[in-house]
PDB file of C-alpha atoms and ligand atoms in Angstrom:
ATOM      1  CA  MET A   1      -9.198  -2.340 -16.894  1.00 94.00           C
ATOM      2  CA  LYS A   2      -8.767   0.564 -14.653  1.00 97.00           C
ATOM      3  CA  PHE A   3      -7.236   0.695 -11.219  1.00 98.00           C
ATOM      4  CA  LEU A   4      -8.999   2.966  -8.602  1.00 98.00           C
ATOM      5  CA  VAL A   5      -6.824   3.387  -5.347  1.00 98.00           C
ATOM      6  CA  PHE A   6      -9.158   5.025  -2.603  1.00 98.00           C
ATOM      7  CA  GLY A   7      -6.813   5.844   0.247  1.00 98.00           C
ATOM      8  CA  SER A   8      -4.377   8.134   2.175  1.00 98.00           C
ATOM      9  CA  LEU A   9      -2.113  10.900   0.962  1.00 98.00           C
ATOM     10  CA  ASN A  10       0.371  12.030   3.491  1.00 98.00           C
ATOM     11  CA  ILE A  11       3.225  14.525   3.847  1.00 97.00           C
ATOM     12  CA  ASP A  12       6.074  12.356   5.123  1.00 95.00           C
ATOM     13  CA  LEU A  13       8.509  14.020   7.375  1.00 96.00           C
ATOM     14  CA  ILE A  14      11.559  11.752   7.235  1.00 94.00           C
ATOM     15  CA  PHE A  15      13.990  12.011  10.119  1.00 95.00           C
ATOM     16  CA  SER A  16      17.420   9.936   9.497  1.00 94.00           C
ATOM     17  CA  VAL A  17      18.353   8.817  12.849  1.00 96.00           C
ATOM     18  CA  ASP A  18      21.151   6.456  14.355  1.00 95.00           C
ATOM     19  CA  HIS A  19      18.529   4.350  16.060  1.00 97.00           C
ATOM     20  CA  ILE A  20      14.675   4.500  16.501  1.00 97.00           C
ATOM     21  CA  ALA A  21      14.114   6.717  19.628  1.00 96.00           C
ATOM     22  CA  ALA A  22      13.293   4.613  22.662  1.00 96.00           C
ATOM     23  CA  PRO A  23      10.294   5.689  25.230  1.00 95.00           C
ATOM     24  CA  GLY A  24      11.705   8.756  27.042  1.00 96.00           C
ATOM     25  CA  GLU A  25      14.702   9.442  24.846  1.00 96.00           C
ATOM     26  CA  THR A  26      15.539  12.272  22.953  1.00 96.00           C
ATOM     27  CA  ILE A  27      17.707  11.795  19.949  1.00 96.00           C
ATOM     28  CA  ASN A  28      19.252  14.069  17.212  1.00 96.00           C
ATOM     29  CA  SER A  29      18.534  13.442  13.511  1.00 96.00           C
ATOM     30  CA  GLY A  30      21.193  13.878  10.841  1.00 94.00           C
ATOM     31  CA  SER A  31      18.773  15.025   8.259  1.00 93.00           C
ATOM     32  CA  LEU A  32      15.072  15.921   7.771  1.00 95.00           C
ATOM     33  CA  GLU A  33      13.326  15.518   4.341  1.00 92.00           C
ATOM     34  CA  ARG A  34       9.832  16.381   3.549  1.00 94.00           C
ATOM     35  CA  SER A  35       8.285  14.273   0.915  1.00 93.00           C
ATOM     36  CA  ALA A  36       5.272  12.568  -0.643  1.00 95.00           C
ATOM     37  CA  GLY A  37       3.726   9.557   0.975  1.00 96.00           C
ATOM     38  CA  GLY A  38       0.626   7.703   2.299  1.00 97.00           C
ATOM     39  CA  LYS A  39      -0.076   4.154   1.511  1.00 98.00           C
ATOM     40  CA  GLY A  40      -2.806   5.019  -0.770  1.00 98.00           C
ATOM     41  CA  ALA A  41      -0.748   7.565  -2.678  1.00 98.00           C
ATOM     42  CA  ASN A  42       2.256   5.292  -2.695  1.00 98.00           C
ATOM     43  CA  GLN A  43       0.275   2.388  -4.189  1.00 98.00           C
ATOM     44  CA  ALA A  44      -1.137   4.513  -6.777  1.00 98.00           C
ATOM     45  CA  ALA A  45       2.435   5.818  -7.652  1.00 98.00           C
ATOM     46  CA  ALA A  46       3.719   2.388  -7.849  1.00 98.00           C
ATOM     47  CA  LEU A  47       0.995   1.172 -10.279  1.00 98.00           C
ATOM     48  CA  ALA A  48       1.580   4.406 -12.429  1.00 98.00           C
ATOM     49  CA  LYS A  49       5.259   3.835 -12.434  1.00 98.00           C
ATOM     50  CA  ALA A  50       4.662   0.368 -13.394  1.00 98.00           C
ATOM     51  CA  GLY A  51       2.853   1.568 -16.393  1.00 97.00           C
ATOM     52  CA  MET A  52      -0.872   1.088 -15.295  1.00 98.00           C
ATOM     53  CA  GLU A  53      -3.987   3.375 -15.736  1.00 97.00           C
ATOM     54  CA  VAL A  54      -4.625   4.369 -12.156  1.00 98.00           C
ATOM     55  CA  TYR A  55      -6.874   6.749 -10.375  1.00 98.00           C
ATOM     56  CA  LEU A  56      -6.436   8.081  -6.899  1.00 98.00           C
ATOM     57  CA  ALA A  57      -9.262   9.170  -4.554  1.00 98.00           C
ATOM     58  CA  GLY A  58      -8.652  10.741  -1.257  1.00 98.00           C
ATOM     59  CA  LYS A  59      -8.624  14.044   0.614  1.00 98.00           C
ATOM     60  CA  ILE A  60      -5.857  16.602   1.175  1.00 98.00           C
ATOM     61  CA  GLY A  61      -5.556  20.271   2.589  1.00 98.00           C
ATOM     62  CA  ARG A  62      -4.087  23.136   0.417  1.00 95.00           C
ATOM     63  CA  ASP A  63      -0.660  22.159   1.901  1.00 96.00           C
ATOM     64  CA  GLY A  64      -0.930  18.922   0.165  1.00 97.00           C
ATOM     65  CA  ASP A  65      -1.046  20.284  -3.397  1.00 96.00           C
ATOM     66  CA  PHE A  66       2.543  19.302  -4.147  1.00 96.00           C
ATOM     67  CA  LEU A  67       1.518  15.632  -3.738  1.00 97.00           C
ATOM     68  CA  LEU A  68      -0.830  16.047  -6.636  1.00 98.00           C
ATOM     69  CA  GLU A  69       1.872  17.559  -8.874  1.00 97.00           C
ATOM     70  CA  LEU A  70       4.222  14.667  -8.107  1.00 97.00           C
ATOM     71  CA  LEU A  71       1.493  12.102  -8.541  1.00 98.00           C
ATOM     72  CA  GLU A  72       0.533  13.567 -11.890  1.00 98.00           C
ATOM     73  CA  SER A  73       4.188  13.555 -12.990  1.00 98.00           C
ATOM     74  CA  TYR A  74       4.112   9.766 -12.550  1.00 98.00           C
ATOM     75  CA  GLY A  75       0.901   9.365 -14.513  1.00 98.00           C
ATOM     76  CA  VAL A  76      -1.634   8.935 -11.534  1.00 98.00           C
ATOM     77  CA  ARG A  77      -4.958  10.639 -12.418  1.00 98.00           C
ATOM     78  CA  THR A  78      -5.740  12.571  -9.369  1.00 98.00           C
ATOM     79  CA  GLY A  79      -9.160  14.174 -10.291  1.00 98.00           C
ATOM     80  CA  HIS A  80     -10.921  12.235  -7.576  1.00 98.00           C
ATOM     81  CA  VAL A  81      -8.728  13.683  -4.824  1.00 98.00           C
ATOM     82  CA  LEU A  82     -10.910  16.129  -2.741  1.00 98.00           C
ATOM     83  CA  HIS A  83      -9.722  19.112  -0.781  1.00 98.00           C
ATOM     84  CA  TRP A  84     -10.849  20.437   2.523  1.00 98.00           C
ATOM     85  CA  GLU A  85     -10.176  23.250   4.676  1.00 98.00           C
ATOM     86  CA  GLY A  86      -7.920  21.375   7.128  1.00 98.00           C
ATOM     87  CA  ALA A  87      -4.359  19.913   7.165  1.00 98.00           C
ATOM     88  CA  THR A  88      -3.269  17.032   4.715  1.00 98.00           C
ATOM     89  CA  GLY A  89      -2.280  13.907   6.447  1.00 98.00           C
ATOM     90  CA  GLN A  90       1.102  13.689   7.987  1.00 98.00           C
ATOM     91  CA  ALA A  91       3.651  10.838   8.705  1.00 97.00           C
ATOM     92  CA  ILE A  92       6.343  11.494  11.279  1.00 97.00           C
ATOM     93  CA  ILE A  93       9.004   8.812   9.990  1.00 95.00           C
ATOM     94  CA  GLN A  94      12.337   7.767  11.730  1.00 96.00           C
ATOM     95  CA  VAL A  95      14.623   5.854   9.456  1.00 93.00           C
ATOM     96  CA  ASP A  96      17.626   4.203  11.238  1.00 94.00           C
ATOM     97  CA  LYS A  97      21.171   3.282   9.972  1.00 90.00           C
ATOM     98  CA  SER A  98      19.902  -0.144   8.694  1.00 90.00           C
ATOM     99  CA  GLY A  99      16.943   1.552   6.728  1.00 87.00           C
ATOM    100  CA  GLN A 100      14.354   0.310   9.381  1.00 89.00           C
ATOM    101  CA  ASN A 101      11.637   2.630  10.151  1.00 91.00           C
ATOM    102  CA  SER A 102       8.989   3.809  12.619  1.00 95.00           C
ATOM    103  CA  ILE A 103       6.117   5.691  11.705  1.00 94.00           C
ATOM    104  CA  VAL A 104       3.606   8.095  13.591  1.00 96.00           C
ATOM    105  CA  LEU A 105       0.486   9.217  11.473  1.00 97.00           C
ATOM    106  CA  TYR A 106      -1.764  12.181  11.717  1.00 97.00           C
ATOM    107  CA  GLY A 107      -5.072  11.563   9.714  1.00 97.00           C
ATOM    108  CA  GLY A 108      -5.847  15.203   8.554  1.00 98.00           C
ATOM    109  CA  GLY A 109      -7.765  15.035   5.296  1.00 98.00           C
ATOM    110  CA  ASN A 110      -7.509  11.099   5.370  1.00 98.00           C
ATOM    111  CA  ALA A 111      -9.601  11.131   8.471  1.00 98.00           C
ATOM    112  CA  ALA A 112     -12.123  13.521   7.144  1.00 98.00           C
ATOM    113  CA  LEU A 113     -13.302  11.532   4.218  1.00 98.00           C
ATOM    114  CA  GLN A 114     -17.182  10.847   4.453  1.00 97.00           C
ATOM    115  CA  ASP A 115     -19.391   8.114   3.372  1.00 97.00           C
ATOM    116  CA  ALA A 116     -21.444  10.599   1.088  1.00 98.00           C
ATOM    117  CA  GLU A 117     -18.008  10.834  -0.952  1.00 98.00           C
ATOM    118  CA  ILE A 118     -17.816   7.266  -2.257  1.00 98.00           C
ATOM    119  CA  GLY A 119     -20.853   7.163  -4.652  1.00 97.00           C
ATOM    120  CA  PRO A 120     -20.079   9.811  -6.902  1.00 98.00           C
ATOM    121  CA  ILE A 121     -16.472   8.624  -7.296  1.00 98.00           C
ATOM    122  CA  LEU A 122     -17.313   4.771  -7.641  1.00 98.00           C
ATOM    123  CA  LYS A 123     -19.771   5.485 -10.357  1.00 97.00           C
ATOM    124  CA  ASN A 124     -17.084   6.220 -12.869  1.00 98.00           C
ATOM    125  CA  PHE A 125     -15.783   2.612 -12.233  1.00 98.00           C
ATOM    126  CA  ASP A 126     -17.438  -0.674 -13.460  1.00 96.00           C
ATOM    127  CA  ARG A 127     -17.294  -4.472 -13.338  1.00 96.00           C
ATOM    128  CA  GLY A 128     -13.894  -5.745 -13.920  1.00 92.00           C
ATOM    129  CA  ASP A 129     -12.184  -2.561 -12.627  1.00 98.00           C
ATOM    130  CA  MET A 130     -10.015  -3.027  -9.444  1.00 98.00           C
ATOM    131  CA  ILE A 131     -10.242  -0.960  -6.257  1.00 98.00           C
ATOM    132  CA  LEU A 132      -7.213  -1.162  -4.138  1.00 98.00           C
ATOM    133  CA  LEU A 133      -7.684  -0.203  -0.375  1.00 98.00           C
ATOM    134  CA  GLN A 134      -5.494   0.104   2.693  1.00 98.00           C
ATOM    135  CA  ASN A 135      -6.403   0.938   6.292  1.00 97.00           C
ATOM    136  CA  GLU A 136      -5.439   4.794   6.636  1.00 98.00           C
ATOM    137  CA  ILE A 137      -8.948   6.167   5.819  1.00 98.00           C
ATOM    138  CA  PRO A 138     -12.141   5.529   7.856  1.00 97.00           C
ATOM    139  CA  LEU A 139     -14.281   4.351   4.764  1.00 96.00           C
ATOM    140  CA  THR A 140     -12.582   0.991   3.808  1.00 97.00           C
ATOM    141  CA  ALA A 141     -15.330  -1.295   4.955  1.00 97.00           C
ATOM    142  CA  ALA A 142     -17.983   0.692   2.978  1.00 98.00           C
ATOM    143  CA  LEU A 143     -15.755   1.033  -0.033  1.00 98.00           C
ATOM    144  CA  MET A 144     -15.246  -2.820  -0.137  1.00 98.00           C
ATOM    145  CA  ARG A 145     -19.064  -3.187  -0.022  1.00 98.00           C
ATOM    146  CA  ALA A 146     -19.753  -0.648  -2.559  1.00 98.00           C
ATOM    147  CA  ALA A 147     -16.993  -1.645  -4.950  1.00 98.00           C
ATOM    148  CA  SER A 148     -18.075  -5.226  -4.612  1.00 98.00           C
ATOM    149  CA  GLU A 149     -21.724  -4.479  -5.325  1.00 97.00           C
ATOM    150  CA  ARG A 150     -20.440  -2.784  -8.445  1.00 97.00           C
ATOM    151  CA  GLY A 151     -18.619  -5.859  -9.676  1.00 97.00           C
ATOM    152  CA  MET A 152     -15.162  -4.536  -9.283  1.00 98.00           C
ATOM    153  CA  LYS A 153     -12.355  -6.613  -7.766  1.00 98.00           C
ATOM    154  CA  VAL A 154     -11.400  -5.807  -4.390  1.00 98.00           C
ATOM    155  CA  CYS A 155      -7.960  -5.728  -3.308  1.00 98.00           C
ATOM    156  CA  LEU A 156      -6.936  -5.003   0.282  1.00 98.00           C
ATOM    157  CA  ASN A 157      -3.863  -4.198   2.039  1.00 98.00           C
ATOM    158  CA  PRO A 158      -4.731  -4.064   5.762  1.00 97.00           C
ATOM    159  CA  SER A 159      -2.187  -1.735   6.778  1.00 96.00           C
ATOM    160  CA  PRO A 160      -1.360  -0.488   9.318  1.00 95.00           C
ATOM    161  CA  PHE A 161      -3.200  -3.402  11.191  1.00 94.00           C
ATOM    162  CA  ASP A 162      -5.270  -2.129  14.197  1.00 93.00           C
ATOM    163  CA  GLY A 163      -8.489  -2.835  15.878  1.00 91.00           C
ATOM    164  CA  ARG A 164     -10.488  -1.416  12.866  1.00 93.00           C
ATOM    165  CA  ILE A 165      -9.469  -4.489  10.652  1.00 95.00           C
ATOM    166  CA  ALA A 166     -11.791  -7.056  12.616  1.00 90.00           C
ATOM    167  CA  ALA A 167     -14.629  -4.915  11.475  1.00 93.00           C
ATOM    168  CA  LEU A 168     -13.842  -5.128   7.644  1.00 96.00           C
ATOM    169  CA  PRO A 169     -15.816  -7.471   5.424  1.00 97.00           C
ATOM    170  CA  LEU A 170     -12.693  -9.477   4.691  1.00 96.00           C
ATOM    171  CA  GLU A 171     -14.689 -12.164   2.902  1.00 96.00           C
ATOM    172  CA  LEU A 172     -15.141  -9.610  -0.059  1.00 97.00           C
ATOM    173  CA  ALA A 173     -11.441  -9.323  -0.710  1.00 98.00           C
ATOM    174  CA  ASP A 174     -10.274 -10.900  -3.970  1.00 98.00           C
ATOM    175  CA  LEU A 175      -6.669 -10.168  -3.220  1.00 98.00           C
ATOM    176  CA  LEU A 176      -5.107  -9.597   0.275  1.00 98.00           C
ATOM    177  CA  PHE A 177      -1.565  -8.294   0.648  1.00 98.00           C
ATOM    178  CA  VAL A 178      -0.249  -8.831   4.202  1.00 97.00           C
ATOM    179  CA  ASN A 179       3.225  -8.672   5.882  1.00 95.00           C
ATOM    180  CA  GLU A 180       4.232 -10.885   8.610  1.00 94.00           C
ATOM    181  CA  ILE A 181       2.648  -8.808  11.337  1.00 93.00           C
ATOM    182  CA  GLU A 182      -0.731  -8.447   9.403  1.00 95.00           C
ATOM    183  CA  ALA A 183      -0.854 -11.966   8.584  1.00 95.00           C
ATOM    184  CA  ALA A 184      -0.422 -13.080  12.286  1.00 93.00           C
ATOM    185  CA  GLY A 185      -3.043 -10.250  13.368  1.00 92.00           C
ATOM    186  CA  LEU A 186      -5.462 -11.933  10.769  1.00 93.00           C
ATOM    187  CA  ALA A 187      -4.773 -15.386  11.850  1.00 90.00           C
ATOM    188  CA  GLY A 188      -4.982 -14.345  15.578  1.00 88.00           C
ATOM    189  CA  ARG A 189      -1.535 -15.847  16.132  1.00 87.00           C
ATOM    190  CA  PRO A 190       1.621 -14.350  17.646  1.00 87.00           C
ATOM    191  CA  VAL A 191       3.953 -12.801  14.969  1.00 88.00           C
ATOM    192  CA  SER A 192       6.372 -15.781  14.251  1.00 80.00           C
ATOM    193  CA  GLU A 193       9.222 -16.524  11.877  1.00 77.00           C
ATOM    194  CA  ASP A 194       7.406 -19.705  10.903  1.00 85.00           C
ATOM    195  CA  LEU A 195       5.244 -18.271   7.998  1.00 88.00           C
ATOM    196  CA  GLY A 196       3.993 -21.422   6.504  1.00 89.00           C
ATOM    197  CA  PRO A 197       1.199 -22.307   9.103  1.00 89.00           C
ATOM    198  CA  VAL A 198       0.022 -18.660   9.016  1.00 92.00           C
ATOM    199  CA  LEU A 199      -0.249 -18.737   5.460  1.00 93.00           C
ATOM    200  CA  GLU A 200      -2.211 -21.982   5.458  1.00 93.00           C
ATOM    201  CA  GLU A 201      -4.519 -20.802   8.105  1.00 93.00           C
ATOM    202  CA  LEU A 202      -5.247 -17.664   6.062  1.00 95.00           C
ATOM    203  CA  ALA A 203      -5.772 -19.712   2.938  1.00 95.00           C
ATOM    204  CA  LEU A 204      -8.324 -21.914   4.738  1.00 95.00           C
ATOM    205  CA  ARG A 205     -10.162 -18.706   6.305  1.00 94.00           C
ATOM    206  CA  PHE A 206     -10.082 -16.772   2.973  1.00 95.00           C
ATOM    207  CA  PRO A 207     -10.704 -19.621   0.300  1.00 94.00           C
ATOM    208  CA  ARG A 208     -11.692 -17.324  -2.439  1.00 92.00           C
ATOM    209  CA  ALA A 209      -8.943 -14.881  -2.042  1.00 97.00           C
ATOM    210  CA  GLU A 210      -5.471 -14.676  -3.504  1.00 98.00           C
ATOM    211  CA  LEU A 211      -3.104 -14.346  -0.549  1.00 98.00           C
ATOM    212  CA  ILE A 212       0.217 -12.598  -0.870  1.00 98.00           C
ATOM    213  CA  LEU A 213       2.386 -12.495   2.246  1.00 97.00           C
ATOM    214  CA  THR A 214       5.476 -10.076   2.089  1.00 96.00           C
ATOM    215  CA  ALA A 215       8.416 -11.142   4.564  1.00 94.00           C
ATOM    216  CA  GLY A 216      11.070  -8.594   4.189  1.00 91.00           C
ATOM    217  CA  LYS A 217      14.376 -10.195   3.256  1.00 91.00           C
ATOM    218  CA  GLU A 218      12.675 -13.611   3.234  1.00 93.00           C
ATOM    219  CA  GLY A 219      10.912 -12.429  -0.131  1.00 96.00           C
ATOM    220  CA  ALA A 220       7.095 -13.090  -0.831  1.00 97.00           C
ATOM    221  CA  TYR A 221       4.726 -16.002  -0.540  1.00 97.00           C
ATOM    222  CA  TYR A 222       1.546 -16.703  -2.546  1.00 97.00           C
ATOM    223  CA  ALA A 223      -1.486 -18.930  -1.789  1.00 97.00           C
ATOM    224  CA  CYS A 224      -4.774 -19.430  -3.591  1.00 97.00           C
ATOM    225  CA  GLU A 225      -6.726 -22.647  -3.669  1.00 94.00           C
ATOM    226  CA  SER A 226      -3.837 -25.253  -4.510  1.00 94.00           C
ATOM    227  CA  LEU A 227      -1.395 -22.996  -5.898  1.00 96.00           C
ATOM    228  CA  ARG A 228       1.557 -21.957  -3.753  1.00 97.00           C
ATOM    229  CA  ALA A 229       4.506 -19.687  -4.974  1.00 97.00           C
ATOM    230  CA  LYS A 230       7.415 -17.858  -3.819  1.00 96.00           C
ATOM    231  CA  GLY A 231       9.551 -14.844  -4.744  1.00 97.00           C
ATOM    232  CA  ASP A 232      13.045 -13.676  -3.785  1.00 96.00           C
ATOM    233  CA  ILE A 233      14.458 -10.099  -3.071  1.00 95.00           C
ATOM    234  CA  ILE A 234      17.419  -9.189  -4.970  1.00 94.00           C
ATOM    235  CA  ASP A 235      20.286  -8.276  -2.604  1.00 91.00           C
ATOM    236  CA  LEU A 236      21.026  -4.538  -2.511  1.00 93.00           C
ATOM    237  CA  PRO A 237      22.222  -2.339   0.303  1.00 91.00           C
ATOM    238  CA  ALA A 238      19.169  -1.123   2.396  1.00 90.00           C
ATOM    239  CA  ALA A 239      18.748   2.715   2.625  1.00 91.00           C
ATOM    240  CA  ASP A 240      15.238   3.106   3.479  1.00 91.00           C
ATOM    241  CA  THR A 241      12.376   0.608   3.844  1.00 91.00           C
ATOM    242  CA  THR A 242       9.655   3.146   3.902  1.00 92.00           C
ATOM    243  CA  GLY A 243       7.106   2.255   0.935  1.00 94.00           C
ATOM    244  CA  ALA A 244       8.670  -1.099   0.197  1.00 95.00           C
ATOM    245  CA  GLY A 245       5.233  -2.994   0.653  1.00 96.00           C
ATOM    246  CA  ASP A 246       3.552  -0.227  -1.246  1.00 98.00           C
ATOM    247  CA  THR A 247       5.997  -0.758  -4.207  1.00 98.00           C
ATOM    248  CA  PHE A 248       5.502  -4.485  -4.111  1.00 98.00           C
ATOM    249  CA  THR A 249       1.805  -4.158  -4.132  1.00 98.00           C
ATOM    250  CA  GLY A 250       1.760  -1.877  -7.168  1.00 98.00           C
ATOM    251  CA  PHE A 251       4.215  -4.055  -9.139  1.00 98.00           C
ATOM    252  CA  PHE A 252       2.747  -7.399  -8.368  1.00 98.00           C
ATOM    253  CA  LEU A 253      -0.745  -6.047  -9.578  1.00 98.00           C
ATOM    254  CA  ALA A 254       0.933  -4.467 -12.545  1.00 98.00           C
ATOM    255  CA  ALA A 255       2.966  -7.756 -13.579  1.00 98.00           C
ATOM    256  CA  ARG A 256      -0.283  -9.721 -13.291  1.00 98.00           C
ATOM    257  CA  GLN A 257      -2.089  -7.052 -15.465  1.00 97.00           C
ATOM    258  CA  ARG A 258       0.446  -7.525 -17.842  1.00 97.00           C
ATOM    259  CA  GLY A 259      -0.033 -11.164 -18.143  1.00 97.00           C
ATOM    260  CA  CYS A 260       2.862 -12.602 -16.191  1.00 98.00           C
ATOM    261  CA  GLY A 261       2.506 -15.761 -14.194  1.00 98.00           C
ATOM    262  CA  VAL A 262       2.129 -15.668 -10.375  1.00 98.00           C
ATOM    263  CA  ALA A 263       5.672 -16.830  -9.659  1.00 97.00           C
ATOM    264  CA  GLU A 264       7.006 -14.356 -12.335  1.00 98.00           C
ATOM    265  CA  SER A 265       5.053 -11.527 -10.875  1.00 98.00           C
ATOM    266  CA  LEU A 266       6.295 -12.182  -7.279  1.00 98.00           C
ATOM    267  CA  GLY A 267       9.780 -12.030  -8.619  1.00 98.00           C
ATOM    268  CA  LEU A 268       9.335  -8.784 -10.427  1.00 98.00           C
ATOM    269  CA  ALA A 269       7.588  -7.258  -7.391  1.00 98.00           C
ATOM    270  CA  CYS A 270      10.372  -8.381  -5.087  1.00 98.00           C
ATOM    271  CA  LYS A 271      12.856  -6.801  -7.473  1.00 98.00           C
ATOM    272  CA  ALA A 272      10.933  -3.546  -7.540  1.00 98.00           C
ATOM    273  CA  SER A 273      10.611  -3.419  -3.723  1.00 97.00           C
ATOM    274  CA  SER A 274      14.341  -4.261  -3.280  1.00 97.00           C
ATOM    275  CA  ILE A 275      15.226  -1.258  -5.702  1.00 97.00           C
ATOM    276  CA  ALA A 276      12.808   0.975  -3.476  1.00 97.00           C
ATOM    277  CA  VAL A 277      14.620  -0.185  -0.465  1.00 95.00           C
ATOM    278  CA  SER A 278      17.997   0.855  -1.782  1.00 95.00           C
ATOM    279  CA  ARG A 279      16.855   4.485  -2.107  1.00 94.00           C
ATOM    280  CA  LYS A 280      15.454   6.882   0.275  1.00 89.00           C
ATOM    281  CA  GLY A 281      11.838   8.098   0.429  1.00 88.00           C
ATOM    282  CA  ALA A 282       8.626   6.355  -0.254  1.00 89.00           C
ATOM    283  CA  MET A 283       7.264   7.071  -3.772  1.00 92.00           C
ATOM    284  CA  ALA A 284      10.407   8.822  -4.857  1.00 91.00           C
ATOM    285  CA  SER A 285      12.276   5.625  -4.311  1.00 94.00           C
ATOM    286  CA  MET A 286      10.070   3.346  -6.504  1.00 97.00           C
ATOM    287  CA  PRO A 287      11.453   2.198  -9.679  1.00 97.00           C
ATOM    288  CA  PHE A 288       9.975   2.853 -13.089  1.00 97.00           C
ATOM    289  CA  ALA A 289       8.609  -0.020 -15.279  1.00 97.00           C
ATOM    290  CA  ARG A 290      11.835  -0.055 -17.543  1.00 97.00           C
ATOM    291  CA  GLU A 291      14.040  -0.827 -14.473  1.00 97.00           C
ATOM    292  CA  VAL A 292      11.903  -3.767 -13.672  1.00 98.00           C
ATOM    293  CA  PHE A 293      10.187  -5.411 -16.380  1.00 97.00           C
TER     294      PHE A 293
HETATM  295  O1  LIG B   1       3.843   2.622   3.554  1.00 94.02           O
HETATM  296  C1  LIG B   1       4.591   3.780   3.824  1.00 94.02           C
HETATM  297  C2  LIG B   1       3.602   4.986   4.149  1.00 94.02           C
HETATM  298  O2  LIG B   1       3.136   4.758   5.487  1.00 94.02           O
HETATM  299  C3  LIG B   1       4.480   6.289   4.156  1.00 94.02           C
HETATM  300  O3  LIG B   1       4.623   7.055   3.077  1.00 94.02           O
HETATM  301  C4  LIG B   1       3.574   6.928   5.439  1.00 94.02           C
HETATM  302  O4  LIG B   1       2.930   8.266   4.865  1.00 94.02           O
HETATM  303  C5  LIG B   1       2.602   6.073   5.988  1.00 94.02           C
HETATM  304  O5  LIG B   1       1.441   6.160   5.524  1.00 94.02           O
END
């Protein structure tokens, strides 16, 4: 079974700040780091670091070649990453003293992906392979349909959550990874700390999907048919939450693929993301399989 992550690659510019800048406020940062990110690339890195066979498709400019070198060093197969004459996607990330972040995206190559580029890539994948999608490229709906027609399993992380999500064929998702904001958005409810009703509403709305709800320090919840499970984080000091959800997604899928049960997989993915949060950066902070399994 092969994983195809069709998604974003970003150059992350990470500013370490005392607090996230308020509207109209100018603040200084203690440090600035340029590192590899993008939800697509991060989730591919997490799968590879967890020992899976993973292929990444996306689009970058020449300024993004260092992303490919790093991804390949983790074992990600990058032959389906296309180049264009413009810039690579960028993310301006503020990380405050508690590790919380705020992110501004510039699409770059991610936004330049074309429908016609889907077919030649998908033809390399078959029934039983899994496509993993996020919401940082414009092709997600078309990819869900095309992958589903090929008999691939469709896994969606509708992040970042915006107006485009409503137009996705969500009923085609076999697995849905959401955080509290995305879960509330999908359920059409205000964000609340009471996650149970939101999860149950999503379980009713997406009866054939495996639902995985990540809830920061509260760990993660699973619902599918009559099965419910929960995983807990491990308590480590937080340095940077960037990429924590991407780490969770990659390690949960890898744990399931390695034959672990749902509850065990939730625990292992929570452990991996707890380790990632204790270190700085997105894919650089992700643990390797030997640290988790
Ligand atoms: O999920 C974290 C990622 O979101 C960052 O790496 C940034 O590039 C944005 O895509």
